[in-house]
mmCIF file of C-alpha atoms in Angstrom:
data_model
loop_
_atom_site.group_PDB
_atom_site.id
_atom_site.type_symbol
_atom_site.label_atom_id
_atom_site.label_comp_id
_atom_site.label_asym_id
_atom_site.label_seq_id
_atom_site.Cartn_x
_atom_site.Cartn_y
_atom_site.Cartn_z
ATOM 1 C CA UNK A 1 19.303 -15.141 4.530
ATOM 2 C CA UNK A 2 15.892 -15.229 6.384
ATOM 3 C CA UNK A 3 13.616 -18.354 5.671
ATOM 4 C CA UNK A 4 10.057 -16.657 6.497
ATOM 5 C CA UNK A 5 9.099 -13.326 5.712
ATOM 6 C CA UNK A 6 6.799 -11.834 8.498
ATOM 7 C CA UNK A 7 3.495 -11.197 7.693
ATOM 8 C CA UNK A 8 2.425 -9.387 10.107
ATOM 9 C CA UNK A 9 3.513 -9.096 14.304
ATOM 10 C CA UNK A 10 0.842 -7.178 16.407
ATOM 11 C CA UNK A 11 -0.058 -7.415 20.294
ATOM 12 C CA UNK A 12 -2.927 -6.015 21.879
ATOM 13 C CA UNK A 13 -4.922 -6.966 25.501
ATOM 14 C CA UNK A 14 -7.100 -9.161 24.355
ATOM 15 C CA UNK A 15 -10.333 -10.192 26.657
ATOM 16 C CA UNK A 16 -10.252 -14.242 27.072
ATOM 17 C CA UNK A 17 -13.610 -15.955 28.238
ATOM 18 C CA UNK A 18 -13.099 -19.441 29.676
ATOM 19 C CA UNK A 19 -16.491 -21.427 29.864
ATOM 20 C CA UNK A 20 -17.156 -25.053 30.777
ATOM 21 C CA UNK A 21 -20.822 -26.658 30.636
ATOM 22 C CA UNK A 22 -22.439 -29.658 30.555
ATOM 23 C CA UNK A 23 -24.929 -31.221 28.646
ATOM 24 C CA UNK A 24 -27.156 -34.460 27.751
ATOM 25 C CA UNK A 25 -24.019 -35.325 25.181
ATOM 26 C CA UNK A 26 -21.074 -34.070 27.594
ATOM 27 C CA UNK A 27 -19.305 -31.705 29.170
ATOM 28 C CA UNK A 28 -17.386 -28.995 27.339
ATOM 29 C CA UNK A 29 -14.848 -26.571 28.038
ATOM 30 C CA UNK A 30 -14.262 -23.416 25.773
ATOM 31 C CA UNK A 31 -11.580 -21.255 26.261
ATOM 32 C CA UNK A 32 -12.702 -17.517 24.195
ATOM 33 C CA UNK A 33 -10.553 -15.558 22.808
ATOM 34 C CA UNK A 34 -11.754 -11.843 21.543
ATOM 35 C CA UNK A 35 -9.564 -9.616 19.647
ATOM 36 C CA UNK A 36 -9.802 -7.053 16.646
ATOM 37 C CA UNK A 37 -7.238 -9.365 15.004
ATOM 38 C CA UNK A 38 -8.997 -11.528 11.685
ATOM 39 C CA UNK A 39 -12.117 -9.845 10.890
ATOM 40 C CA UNK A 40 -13.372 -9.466 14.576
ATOM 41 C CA UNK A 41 -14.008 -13.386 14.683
ATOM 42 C CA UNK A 42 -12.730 -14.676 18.697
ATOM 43 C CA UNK A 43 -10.433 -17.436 18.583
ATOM 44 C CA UNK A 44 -12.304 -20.782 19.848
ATOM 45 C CA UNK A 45 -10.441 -23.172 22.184
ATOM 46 C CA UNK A 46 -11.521 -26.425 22.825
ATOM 47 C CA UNK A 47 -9.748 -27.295 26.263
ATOM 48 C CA UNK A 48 -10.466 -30.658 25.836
ATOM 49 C CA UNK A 49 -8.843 -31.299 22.604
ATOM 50 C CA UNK A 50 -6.824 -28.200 21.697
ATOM 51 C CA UNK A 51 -8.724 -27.851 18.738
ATOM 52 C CA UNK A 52 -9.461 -24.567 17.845
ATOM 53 C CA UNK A 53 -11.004 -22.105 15.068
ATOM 54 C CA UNK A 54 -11.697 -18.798 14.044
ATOM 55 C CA UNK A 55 -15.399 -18.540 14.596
ATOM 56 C CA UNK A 56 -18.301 -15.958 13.471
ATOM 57 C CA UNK A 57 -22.268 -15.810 14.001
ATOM 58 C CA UNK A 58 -22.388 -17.019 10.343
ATOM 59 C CA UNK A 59 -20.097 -20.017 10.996
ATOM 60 C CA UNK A 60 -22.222 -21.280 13.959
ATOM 61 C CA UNK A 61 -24.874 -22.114 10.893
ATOM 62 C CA UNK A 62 -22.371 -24.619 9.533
ATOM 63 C CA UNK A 63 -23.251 -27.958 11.777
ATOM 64 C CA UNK A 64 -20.557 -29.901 9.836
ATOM 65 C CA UNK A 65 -17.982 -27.564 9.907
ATOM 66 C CA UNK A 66 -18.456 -27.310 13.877
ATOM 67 C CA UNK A 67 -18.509 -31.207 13.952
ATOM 68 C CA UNK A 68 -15.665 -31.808 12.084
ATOM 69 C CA UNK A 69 -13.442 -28.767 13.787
ATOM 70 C CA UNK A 70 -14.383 -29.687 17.457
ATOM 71 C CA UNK A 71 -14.656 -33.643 17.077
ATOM 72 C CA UNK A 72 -18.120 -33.973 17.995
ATOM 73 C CA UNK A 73 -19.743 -37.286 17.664
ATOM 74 C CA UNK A 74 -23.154 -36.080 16.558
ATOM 75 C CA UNK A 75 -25.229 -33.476 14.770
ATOM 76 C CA UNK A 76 -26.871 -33.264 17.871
ATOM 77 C CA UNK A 77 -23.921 -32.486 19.649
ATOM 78 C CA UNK A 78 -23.183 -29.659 17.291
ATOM 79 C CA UNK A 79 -26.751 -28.207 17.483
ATOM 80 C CA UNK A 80 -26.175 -27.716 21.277
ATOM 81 C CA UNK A 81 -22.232 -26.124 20.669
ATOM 82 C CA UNK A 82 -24.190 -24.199 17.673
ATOM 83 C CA UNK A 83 -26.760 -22.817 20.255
ATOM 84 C CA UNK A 84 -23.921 -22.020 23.078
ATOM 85 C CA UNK A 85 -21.670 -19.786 20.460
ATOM 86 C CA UNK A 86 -24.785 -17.856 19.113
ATOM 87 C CA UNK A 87 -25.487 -16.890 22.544
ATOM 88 C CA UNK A 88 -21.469 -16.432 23.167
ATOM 89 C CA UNK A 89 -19.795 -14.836 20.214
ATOM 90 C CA UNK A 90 -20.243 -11.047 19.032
ATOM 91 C CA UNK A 91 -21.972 -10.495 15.716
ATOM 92 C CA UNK A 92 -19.316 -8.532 14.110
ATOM 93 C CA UNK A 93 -19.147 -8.820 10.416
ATOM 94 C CA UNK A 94 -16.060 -8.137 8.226
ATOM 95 C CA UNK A 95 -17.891 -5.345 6.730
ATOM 96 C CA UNK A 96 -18.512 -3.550 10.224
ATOM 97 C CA UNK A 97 -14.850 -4.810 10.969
ATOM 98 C CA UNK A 98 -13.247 -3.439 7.900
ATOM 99 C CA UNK A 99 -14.646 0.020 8.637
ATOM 100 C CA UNK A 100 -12.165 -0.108 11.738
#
């Protein structure tokens, strides 16, 4: 008797971005991750930490939610990551993705 059912199992080439930078509140490492996989939204490393998240254009808006997911120690801190990904990540939407 199996204990999981599969959900789904797909593979595709996906194009991974690894950035580091540094700034007045540290230095950060991002590892990107773009694929067609969950709406279009890349897959957000932290190589620090190992924390990671499903991110969108819309989600970079959300300073606590970027805080809280990435462990940073200040708003501040997530205004700069904030202004990083909206330069970084595409601006897919899951309307343009669920055309596809």
């Amino acid at each position: 008797m199996s204990l999981y059912e599969r959900l789904y199992d797909e593979s595709e080439k996906a194009k991974v971005r690894f950035v580091g930078f540094i700034s007045e509140h540290g230095r950060y490492d991002f590892g990107i991750v773009y694929t067609h996989m969950f709406f279009g939204k890349p897959l957000v490393v932290c190589m620090q930490t190992g924390r990671s998240s499903l991110l969108s254009m819309e989600d970079t808006e959300n300073l606590e939610y970027l805080q809280k997911i990435f462990n940073l120690r200040s708003q501040e801190e997530a205004e700069e990551i904030a202004l990083f990904f909206r330069s970084n990540l595409p601006a897919i939407t899951m309307e343009i993705e669920a055309e596809h």
